[in-house]
Coordinates of C-alpha atoms in Angstrom, one line a residue:
X1 CA 14.7 22.9 -25.5
X2 CA 13.0 21.8 -22.5
X3 CA 13.9 25.7 -20.6
X4 CA 10.9 25.5 -18.0
X5 CA 12.3 21.8 -17.3
X6 CA 16.0 22.8 -17.0
X7 CA 15.0 25.8 -14.8
X8 CA 13.0 23.1 -12.2
X9 CA 15.6 20.5 -12.8
X10 CA 18.2 23.0 -11.6
X11 CA 15.8 24.2 -8.8
X12 CA 15.9 20.5 -7.5
X13 CA 19.4 20.0 -7.7
X14 CA 19.7 22.9 -5.3
X15 CA 17.2 22.1 -2.6
X16 CA 18.8 18.6 -3.0
X17 CA 22.1 19.9 -2.4
X18 CA 21.5 22.4 0.4
X19 CA 19.6 19.8 2.1
X20 CA 21.4 17.9 4.6
X21 CA 21.0 14.2 5.2
X22 CA 18.5 13.5 8.0
X23 CA 19.0 12.0 11.2
X24 CA 16.0 9.5 11.1
X25 CA 16.6 8.8 15.3
X26 CA 16.3 12.7 15.8
X27 CA 13.5 13.3 13.5
X28 CA 11.3 10.7 15.4
X29 CA 12.1 11.9 18.5
X30 CA 10.6 15.4 17.5
X31 CA 7.6 14.1 16.0
X32 CA 6.7 11.9 19.0
X33 CA 6.9 15.3 21.2
X34 CA 5.0 17.1 18.7
X35 CA 2.3 14.7 18.4
X36 CA 2.0 14.7 22.4
X37 CA 2.4 18.5 22.5
X38 CA -0.4 19.5 19.8
X39 CA -2.5 16.4 21.6
X40 CA -2.2 17.0 25.0
X41 CA -5.4 19.1 25.2
X42 CA -7.6 16.6 23.3
X43 CA -9.8 14.1 25.2
X44 CA -7.3 11.5 24.2
X45 CA -4.5 13.4 25.9
X46 CA -6.0 14.2 29.0
X47 CA -7.6 10.5 29.3
X48 CA -3.5 9.2 28.7
X49 CA -2.2 12.0 30.7
X50 CA 0.0 13.4 27.9
X51 CA 1.5 16.5 29.8
X52 CA 2.6 14.0 32.5
X53 CA 4.6 11.9 29.4
X54 CA 5.9 15.0 28.3
X55 CA 8.0 15.4 31.6
X56 CA 9.5 11.8 30.9
X57 CA 13.2 11.4 30.4
X58 CA 12.7 8.2 28.5
X59 CA 9.7 9.5 26.4
X60 CA 9.7 6.6 23.9
X61 CA 9.5 3.9 26.9
X62 CA 6.8 5.7 28.9
X63 CA 4.6 6.0 26.3
X64 CA 5.0 2.7 25.3
X65 CA 4.1 1.3 28.2
X66 CA 1.4 3.8 29.0
X67 CA -0.8 3.7 25.7
X68 CA -2.0 0.3 24.6
X69 CA -2.0 -0.7 20.9
X70 CA -5.2 0.0 19.0
X71 CA -6.5 -1.5 16.0
X72 CA -9.3 0.0 14.0
X73 CA -11.9 -1.1 15.8
X74 CA -10.5 0.1 19.3
X75 CA -10.1 3.3 17.6
X76 CA -13.5 3.9 16.4
X77 CA -15.1 2.3 19.1
X78 CA -13.9 3.9 21.8
X79 CA -12.9 7.6 20.3
X80 CA -13.2 8.0 16.6
X81 CA -17.2 7.4 16.6
X82 CA -17.2 10.6 18.8
X83 CA -16.2 12.6 15.7
X84 CA -19.3 11.7 13.7
X85 CA -21.3 12.7 16.7
X86 CA -20.2 15.9 16.4
X87 CA -17.5 16.2 19.2
X88 CA -14.4 17.8 18.9
X89 CA -11.0 17.6 20.4
X90 CA -11.2 13.9 20.4
X91 CA -7.9 12.6 19.4
X92 CA -6.2 15.3 17.8
X93 CA -7.2 19.1 18.0
X94 CA -10.4 20.4 16.0
X95 CA -12.4 18.0 14.1
X96 CA -11.1 15.7 11.2
X97 CA -11.7 17.5 7.3
X98 CA -12.0 14.4 6.1
X99 CA -12.5 10.4 6.9
X100 CA -10.6 8.1 4.1
X101 CA -12.6 5.3 3.1
X102 CA -10.1 2.3 3.3
X103 CA -10.7 0.4 0.9
X104 CA -8.4 -2.5 2.2
X105 CA -9.3 -5.6 0.3
X106 CA -12.0 -6.7 -1.3
X107 CA -15.2 -7.7 0.0
X108 CA -14.3 -6.0 3.2
X109 CA -16.5 -3.4 4.9
X110 CA -15.0 0.2 4.5
X111 CA -13.2 1.7 7.7
X112 CA -13.5 5.6 8.0
X113 CA -10.0 6.8 8.9
X114 CA -9.9 10.6 10.1
X115 CA -7.8 12.9 7.8
X116 CA -7.1 16.2 9.1
X117 CA -5.6 19.3 7.5
X118 CA -2.0 18.0 9.3
X119 CA -2.1 15.0 7.5
X120 CA -3.0 16.8 4.3
X121 CA -0.1 19.1 5.0
X122 CA 2.2 16.4 6.0
X123 CA 1.0 14.2 2.7
X124 CA 2.2 17.0 1.1
X125 CA 5.8 17.4 2.3
X126 CA 6.2 13.8 1.8
X127 CA 5.0 14.4 -1.8
X128 CA 7.7 17.2 -2.1
X129 CA 10.2 15.3 -0.5
X130 CA 9.9 12.4 -3.2
X131 CA 9.9 15.1 -6.3
X132 CA 13.1 16.2 -4.8
X133 CA 14.7 12.9 -4.9
X134 CA 14.0 12.5 -8.7
X135 CA 17.5 14.0 -8.6
X136 CA 18.8 11.1 -7.8
X137 CA 17.3 9.1 -10.7
X138 CA 18.0 9.6 -14.6
X139 CA 15.2 11.8 -15.5
X140 CA 16.0 14.5 -18.4
X141 CA 14.8 18.1 -17.7
X142 CA 12.0 18.0 -20.5
X143 CA 10.2 15.1 -17.9
X144 CA 9.6 18.1 -15.6
X145 CA 7.4 19.8 -18.7
X146 CA 5.3 16.7 -19.1
X147 CA 1.8 15.8 -17.7
X148 CA 1.2 13.1 -14.5
X149 CA -1.2 10.8 -14.7
X150 CA -2.5 10.0 -11.5
X151 CA -5.1 7.3 -11.4
X152 CA -6.8 6.8 -8.0
X153 CA -10.5 6.8 -6.7
X154 CA -12.9 9.5 -7.7
X155 CA -12.3 12.7 -6.4
X156 CA -16.0 13.1 -6.1
X157 CA -15.9 12.9 -2.4
X158 CA -19.4 12.4 -0.6
X159 CA -20.7 14.8 1.6
X160 CA -21.9 13.3 5.0
X161 CA -24.7 14.5 7.2
X162 CA -22.5 16.2 9.2
X163 CA -20.9 18.1 6.2
X164 CA -17.6 16.4 6.0
X165 CA -16.4 14.6 2.7
X166 CA -15.5 11.2 2.5
X167 CA -13.5 9.1 0.0
X168 CA -10.6 6.9 -0.6
X169 CA -7.2 8.4 0.3
X170 CA -5.9 8.9 -3.3
X171 CA -9.2 10.9 -3.9
X172 CA -8.9 12.8 -1.2
X173 CA -5.0 14.0 -1.8
X174 CA -5.9 14.7 -5.9
X175 CA -8.5 17.0 -4.2
X176 CA -5.9 18.9 -2.5
X177 CA -2.9 19.0 -4.7
X178 CA -1.3 22.6 -4.8
X179 CA -2.7 25.3 -7.6
X180 CA 0.3 25.5 -9.7
X181 CA 0.2 21.5 -10.0
X182 CA -3.2 21.1 -11.7
X183 CA -2.1 22.6 -15.2
X184 CA -0.2 19.0 -15.1
X185 CA -2.5 17.0 -13.5
X186 CA -4.2 14.4 -15.5
X187 CA -6.7 13.2 -16.2
X188 CA -8.6 16.3 -15.0
X189 CA -11.1 17.3 -12.5
X190 CA -14.1 16.5 -15.1
X191 CA -12.9 13.0 -15.7
X192 CA -11.1 12.3 -12.3
X193 CA -14.9 12.5 -10.4
X194 CA -16.3 10.2 -12.6
X195 CA -17.3 7.5 -9.9
X196 CA -17.5 4.5 -12.6
X197 CA -14.1 3.2 -12.8
X198 CA -15.1 1.6 -16.2
X199 CA -16.3 5.0 -17.8
X200 CA -13.5 7.0 -16.1
X201 CA -11.2 4.7 -18.0
X202 CA -13.1 5.0 -21.0
X203 CA -12.7 8.7 -21.2
X204 CA -9.0 8.4 -20.7
X205 CA -8.6 6.4 -23.3
X206 CA -10.6 8.6 -25.5
X207 CA -8.2 11.5 -24.3
X208 CA -5.4 10.0 -24.2
X209 CA -3.5 11.5 -27.6
X210 CA -4.3 15.4 -26.3
X211 CA -2.1 14.6 -23.2
X212 CA 1.8 14.2 -23.1
X213 CA 2.1 11.8 -20.2
X214 CA 5.6 11.9 -18.4
X215 CA 4.7 9.9 -15.3
X216 CA 1.9 7.5 -14.0
X217 CA 0.8 7.1 -10.6
X218 CA -1.4 4.4 -9.1
X219 CA -1.9 0.6 -8.0
X220 CA 0.1 -1.9 -10.6
X221 CA -3.1 -3.8 -11.3
X222 CA -5.4 -1.0 -12.3
X223 CA -2.8 0.8 -14.0
X224 CA -2.3 -2.3 -16.2
X225 CA -5.5 -2.1 -17.1
X226 CA -5.9 1.1 -17.8
X227 CA -2.9 0.9 -20.2
X228 CA -3.9 -2.3 -21.9
X229 CA -7.6 0.0 -22.4
X230 CA -5.7 2.9 -24.2
X231 CA -3.3 0.5 -26.3
X232 CA -6.2 -1.3 -27.5
X233 CA -8.5 1.7 -28.1
X234 CA -6.2 3.5 -30.2
X235 CA -4.9 0.0 -32.0
X236 CA -0.9 0.5 -30.9
X237 CA 2.0 -1.8 -30.0
X238 CA 2.3 -0.6 -26.8
X239 CA 2.1 2.6 -24.4
X240 CA 5.1 4.7 -25.6
X241 CA 3.2 4.8 -29.2
X242 CA 0.6 7.1 -27.2
X243 CA 3.0 8.8 -24.9
X244 CA 6.6 9.0 -26.0
X245 CA 7.7 10.9 -23.5
X246 CA 6.4 8.5 -20.6
X247 CA 9.7 8.1 -18.3
X248 CA 8.0 7.6 -14.5
X249 CA 5.9 5.3 -12.8
X250 CA 5.1 5.7 -9.2
X251 CA 4.1 2.7 -7.9
X252 CA 1.9 2.1 -4.9
X253 CA -0.4 0.2 -2.5
X254 CA 1.3 -3.0 -3.3
X255 CA 4.7 -4.2 -3.9
X256 CA 5.7 -3.8 -8.1
X257 CA 7.4 -6.9 -8.4
X258 CA 5.3 -9.4 -9.5
X259 CA 3.9 -7.1 -11.6
X260 CA 7.2 -5.9 -13.3
X261 CA 7.0 -8.5 -16.3
X262 CA 3.8 -7.7 -17.6
X263 CA 4.1 -3.8 -16.9
X264 CA 7.3 -3.9 -19.2
X265 CA 5.5 -5.8 -21.9
X266 CA 3.3 -2.7 -22.3
X267 CA 5.9 -0.4 -22.6
X268 CA 7.9 0.8 -25.9
X269 CA 11.1 1.9 -23.6
X270 CA 12.7 1.4 -20.2
X271 CA 10.6 3.5 -17.2
X272 CA 12.0 4.4 -14.2
X273 CA 9.7 2.4 -11.4
X274 CA 9.4 4.3 -8.1
X275 CA 7.8 2.6 -5.0
X276 CA 5.9 4.6 -2.9
X277 CA 3.6 3.4 0.4
X278 CA 0.8 5.7 0.4
X279 CA -1.9 4.4 3.1
X280 CA -5.0 5.8 4.4
X281 CA -3.7 6.3 7.5
X282 CA -0.6 8.7 5.8
X283 CA 2.3 8.7 3.4
X284 CA 4.4 6.3 5.2
X285 CA 7.4 5.9 3.0
X286 CA 8.9 6.7 -0.5
X287 CA 11.8 5.0 -2.7
X288 CA 14.6 8.0 -2.9
X289 CA 17.4 6.4 -4.4
X290 CA 18.2 3.6 -7.7
X291 CA 19.3 0.4 -7.1
X292 CA 16.9 -0.9 -4.4
X293 CA 13.2 -1.0 -4.4
X294 CA 13.4 -0.5 -0.6
X295 CA 11.5 2.6 0.6
X296 CA 12.5 5.6 3.3
X297 CA 10.6 6.0 5.7
X298 CA 8.8 9.7 6.2
X299 CA 10.2 10.3 9.7
X300 CA 9.9 13.8 10.0
X301 CA 6.2 14.1 8.1
X302 CA 3.6 13.9 11.3
X303 CA 3.9 10.1 11.6
X304 CA 5.8 8.3 14.7
X305 CA 7.2 4.9 13.9
X306 CA 7.3 1.9 16.5
X307 CA 7.8 -1.6 15.2
X308 CA 6.9 -5.1 17.2
X309 CA 9.3 -8.1 16.4
X310 CA 6.6 -10.4 14.0
X311 CA 6.9 -13.6 16.3
X312 CA 3.3 -16.0 16.7
X313 CA 3.9 -15.1 20.8
X314 CA 2.8 -11.7 19.7
X315 CA 0.0 -12.4 17.0
X316 CA -3.5 -13.0 17.9
X317 CA -5.5 -15.0 15.5
X318 CA -7.3 -12.0 13.8
X319 CA -3.7 -10.5 13.2
X320 CA -3.7 -7.7 16.3
X321 CA -1.3 -7.8 18.8
X322 CA -1.3 -9.1 22.2
X323 CA -1.3 -6.4 25.3
X324 CA 2.3 -7.0 26.1
X325 CA 4.3 -7.5 22.8
X326 CA 7.1 -5.4 23.3
X327 CA 8.0 -2.7 20.8
X328 CA 11.2 -0.7 19.8
X329 CA 11.9 2.5 17.8
X330 CA 13.9 3.2 14.9
X331 CA 16.9 3.4 17.0
X332 CA 16.7 -0.3 17.6
X333 CA 15.5 -2.0 14.7
X334 CA 17.5 -4.9 12.8
X335 CA 17.8 -6.6 9.6
X336 CA 16.7 -9.9 8.4
X337 CA 13.7 -9.2 10.9
X338 CA 9.8 -8.9 9.9
X339 CA 8.0 -6.1 12.2
X340 CA 4.4 -5.3 12.8
X341 CA 4.4 -1.9 11.8
X342 CA 2.5 0.5 14.1
X343 CA 2.1 4.0 14.0
X344 CA 0.6 7.5 15.9
X345 CA -0.2 10.3 13.7
X346 CA -1.4 14.1 13.1
X347 CA -5.0 12.6 12.4
X348 CA -5.4 11.3 15.9
X349 CA -4.2 7.7 15.4
X350 CA -2.4 6.5 18.7
X351 CA 0.0 3.3 18.8
X352 CA -2.5 1.7 15.9
X353 CA -1.9 -1.0 13.8
X354 CA -1.9 -0.4 10.3
X355 CA -2.1 -4.4 9.5
X356 CA 1.5 -4.3 7.6
X357 CA 4.8 -6.1 8.1
X358 CA 7.8 -4.7 7.2
X359 CA 11.2 -5.7 7.2
X360 CA 14.3 -3.2 7.1
X361 CA 16.8 -3.1 3.6
X362 CA 19.1 -0.5 5.1
X363 CA 19.1 0.7 9.0
X364 CA 21.1 4.1 8.2
X365 CA 18.9 5.0 5.5
X366 CA 15.4 4.1 7.4
X367 CA 14.9 2.1 4.1
X368 CA 12.2 -0.6 4.6
X369 CA 10.1 -3.6 2.4
X370 CA 6.4 -4.4 3.0
X371 CA 6.8 -8.1 3.8
X372 CA 3.0 -8.7 4.2
X373 CA 0.1 -8.2 6.6
X374 CA -0.4 -9.5 9.5
X375 CA -3.9 -11.5 8.6
X376 CA -1.9 -12.6 5.2
X377 CA 0.4 -14.6 6.8
X378 CA 0.0 -18.1 5.9
X379 CA 1.0 -20.0 8.9
X380 CA -1.2 -23.2 8.7
X381 CA 0.5 -26.0 10.1
X382 CA 4.0 -23.8 11.0
X383 CA 4.6 -22.8 7.2
X384 CA 4.8 -18.7 8.0
X385 CA 4.7 -18.3 4.6
X386 CA 4.8 -14.3 4.2
X387 CA 3.2 -12.3 1.1
X388 CA 7.1 -11.0 0.1
X389 CA 7.5 -14.8 -0.2
X390 CA 4.9 -15.6 -2.3
X391 CA 5.8 -12.6 -4.7
X392 CA 9.0 -14.3 -5.1
X393 CA 7.1 -17.6 -5.9
X394 CA 5.2 -15.6 -8.8
X395 CA 8.8 -14.0 -10.3
X396 CA 10.3 -17.2 -10.0
X397 CA 7.1 -19.4 -12.3
X398 CA 6.8 -16.0 -14.4
X399 CA 10.6 -16.8 -15.3
X400 CA 10.6 -20.6 -15.4
X401 CA 7.5 -21.0 -17.6
X402 CA 8.5 -17.7 -20.1
X403 CA 4.7 -16.1 -18.5
X404 CA 3.2 -13.2 -17.1
X405 CA 1.1 -13.8 -13.9
X406 CA -0.7 -10.5 -12.6
X407 CA -2.7 -11.4 -9.9
X408 CA -3.0 -14.8 -6.9
X409 CA -4.9 -15.5 -4.1
X410 CA -4.2 -18.5 -1.8
X411 CA -6.1 -20.4 1.0
X412 CA -5.1 -23.3 3.3
X413 CA -7.7 -26.1 2.6
X414 CA -8.4 -29.5 3.4
X415 CA -9.7 -32.6 1.0
X416 CA -11.9 -35.2 1.9
X417 CA -9.5 -37.1 4.0
X418 CA -8.9 -34.4 5.8
X419 CA -5.5 -33.2 4.9
X420 CA -3.8 -29.6 4.8
X421 CA -3.4 -28.1 1.0
X422 CA -2.0 -24.9 0.0
X423 CA -4.6 -24.0 -2.5
X424 CA -3.6 -21.2 -5.0
X425 CA -5.4 -19.3 -7.9
X426 CA -3.1 -18.0 -10.4
X427 CA -4.5 -15.4 -13.1
X428 CA -2.3 -16.0 -16.2
X429 CA -2.1 -17.2 -19.5
X430 CA 0.0 -20.0 -18.3
X431 CA -0.4 -23.4 -20.8
X432 CA 1.6 -25.8 -18.7
X433 CA -0.4 -28.2 -16.7
X434 CA -1.7 -26.8 -13.3
X435 CA 0.0 -30.3 -12.1
X436 CA 3.3 -29.0 -13.1
X437 CA 2.8 -25.9 -12.0
X438 CA 2.3 -27.0 -8.5
X439 CA 5.2 -28.9 -8.7
X440 CA 7.7 -25.9 -9.5
X441 CA 6.2 -24.0 -7.0
X442 CA 6.4 -26.1 -4.2
X443 CA 10.3 -27.0 -5.0
X444 CA 10.6 -23.2 -5.1
X445 CA 8.9 -22.5 -1.4
X446 CA 10.8 -25.4 0.0
X447 CA 14.3 -23.9 -0.6
X448 CA 13.4 -20.1 0.2
X449 CA 11.8 -20.9 3.2
X450 CA 12.7 -23.4 6.0
X451 CA 9.5 -23.6 7.6
X452 CA 7.6 -24.2 4.5
X453 CA 10.0 -27.0 4.1
X454 CA 9.3 -28.5 7.4
X455 CA 5.6 -28.2 7.2
X456 CA 5.7 -30.0 4.1
X457 CA 7.5 -32.7 5.3
X458 CA 5.1 -33.2 8.6
X459 CA 1.1 -31.9 8.3
X460 CA 1.2 -29.8 4.9
X461 CA 0.5 -32.8 2.3
X462 CA 0.6 -30.4 -0.7
X463 CA -0.1 -27.7 -3.1
X464 CA -2.8 -27.1 -5.7
X465 CA -2.7 -24.9 -8.5
X466 CA -5.6 -23.2 -10.7
X467 CA -4.5 -20.9 -13.5
X468 CA -7.5 -18.6 -14.6
X469 CA -7.5 -15.5 -16.7
X470 CA -6.3 -12.2 -15.1
X471 CA -9.7 -10.8 -15.7
X472 CA -11.5 -13.0 -13.4
X473 CA -9.8 -11.3 -10.4
X474 CA -10.5 -7.9 -11.9
X475 CA -14.3 -8.9 -12.1
X476 CA -14.1 -10.6 -8.2
X477 CA -13.3 -6.8 -7.6
X478 CA -16.4 -5.2 -9.5
X479 CA -18.6 -7.9 -7.7
X480 CA -17.3 -6.8 -4.3
X481 CA -18.1 -3.2 -6.1
X482 CA -14.5 -2.5 -5.2
X483 CA -13.2 -1.9 -8.9
X484 CA -9.8 0.9 -9.0
X485 CA -8.7 3.0 -6.8
X486 CA -7.1 2.1 -3.9
X487 CA -8.3 -1.6 -4.1
X488 CA -5.6 -4.6 -3.5
X489 CA -6.5 -8.2 -4.4
X490 CA -6.3 -10.2 -1.1
X491 CA -3.2 -12.4 -1.4
X492 CA -4.4 -14.8 1.5
X493 CA -8.1 -15.9 2.0
X494 CA -9.9 -17.0 5.0
X495 CA -11.8 -20.5 5.0
X496 CA -15.6 -18.7 4.3
X497 CA -14.0 -16.4 1.5
X498 CA -11.9 -18.7 -0.4
X499 CA -15.3 -20.3 -0.6
X500 CA -16.8 -17.2 -1.8
X501 CA -14.1 -16.9 -4.3
X502 CA -14.3 -20.5 -5.4
X503 CA -17.9 -20.4 -5.9
X504 CA -17.5 -17.2 -8.2
X505 CA -14.9 -18.8 -10.1
X506 CA -16.9 -21.6 -11.2
X507 CA -20.0 -19.4 -11.8
X508 CA -18.1 -16.7 -14.1
X509 CA -16.0 -19.0 -16.0
X510 CA -18.4 -22.1 -17.0

């Protein structure tokens, strides 16, 4: 009998029973006040007169009117660069403990996002919330005695000249796990520090039978590739032949939906999938209950959220916001509306554009779904395709053709006659002709998106599909020196990047 597991599960149930249901509006009001109070004596706080703001009876409104939107370049060039020059109390008291290298999508130069001790504490608090929410899911008592495989970036952080450490947020988080958790943490410190993703996974595969894994955590594409390596190394049918007690997978980084079919193919029995939203800027949201794939915003853990309706008149070509784009608080959000997510945090990000768009699935529960990136909405000739609609299209193709599509990317291209097409690359072993797949994809999107249907009747000439092996996408990541960790494939590529991609595909597949 799992005695320790029963004790831990009982403690979680008790904690859940005595914890009151959160009031997300009040929580956000308190977070905003705390942020302004704490940062009032910083250079940023003095410049924007936080002390005066705190006297306001309409704090959220005056905060939004007083402080402009910032993207990374704004924060970096005007403020955060001072941290690198040794200045203190810039946008948050003291000096950041770490800098998170934001891997973003392949081919991009890494950003350096400050991570303070307060943010580490906030991430830990959100992690505890995630653990407590397991009481809502069907997991057995023995689960709480099993080990957890956290497949992120290397924990061997780089020391800068100013003695600050930098690495991806998953590596920073793994470096700060509580001492009591370390006996459960796999692959363990030695393997987690290996910089090469391929070498790290090779070590995981070789050691896999020595571990009793109950949970997995990581980005779906890299988790799948790791599982495939483990299965192949031990010549078994599925991962449960190696880890029979695997019960939970916490997915992050991207929507799990497009990977669901291929992920299940690696399993021997059902696994509970829990979506999470951990970005370089903080732990944004986590799924807290079954029956939905929406995630609850972490409204009481050091992040203040604002929401800008995602409308063409508010968005610049580079994905940033026009200065007078209106924002609203969590008190005024609506269903069936895409919002640009804006955050202010305990790491000194202020009215910061994280680059994601979301929609609310349940307002009372503050539950959201990621709908895309501000730069990744494909709006050529008015098609207005969001990533979630693209994901839905991939699931439709999987069902229609009984296949798995592990990755995809898309770009708006022109033919020799200057006609616009949507050109797709699918990472799959699909055997159907590309033209047949294109027709099915086109018909689905016409039904799913009225703007796309209108565009197809006007300036959007058609759809082109190219099926390549899934490893082409993995090799592209490696080619850009961004394999594993928090790396996500670009779903929508601009013209120049797409030319590089197509040249790479031709070079590596012919």
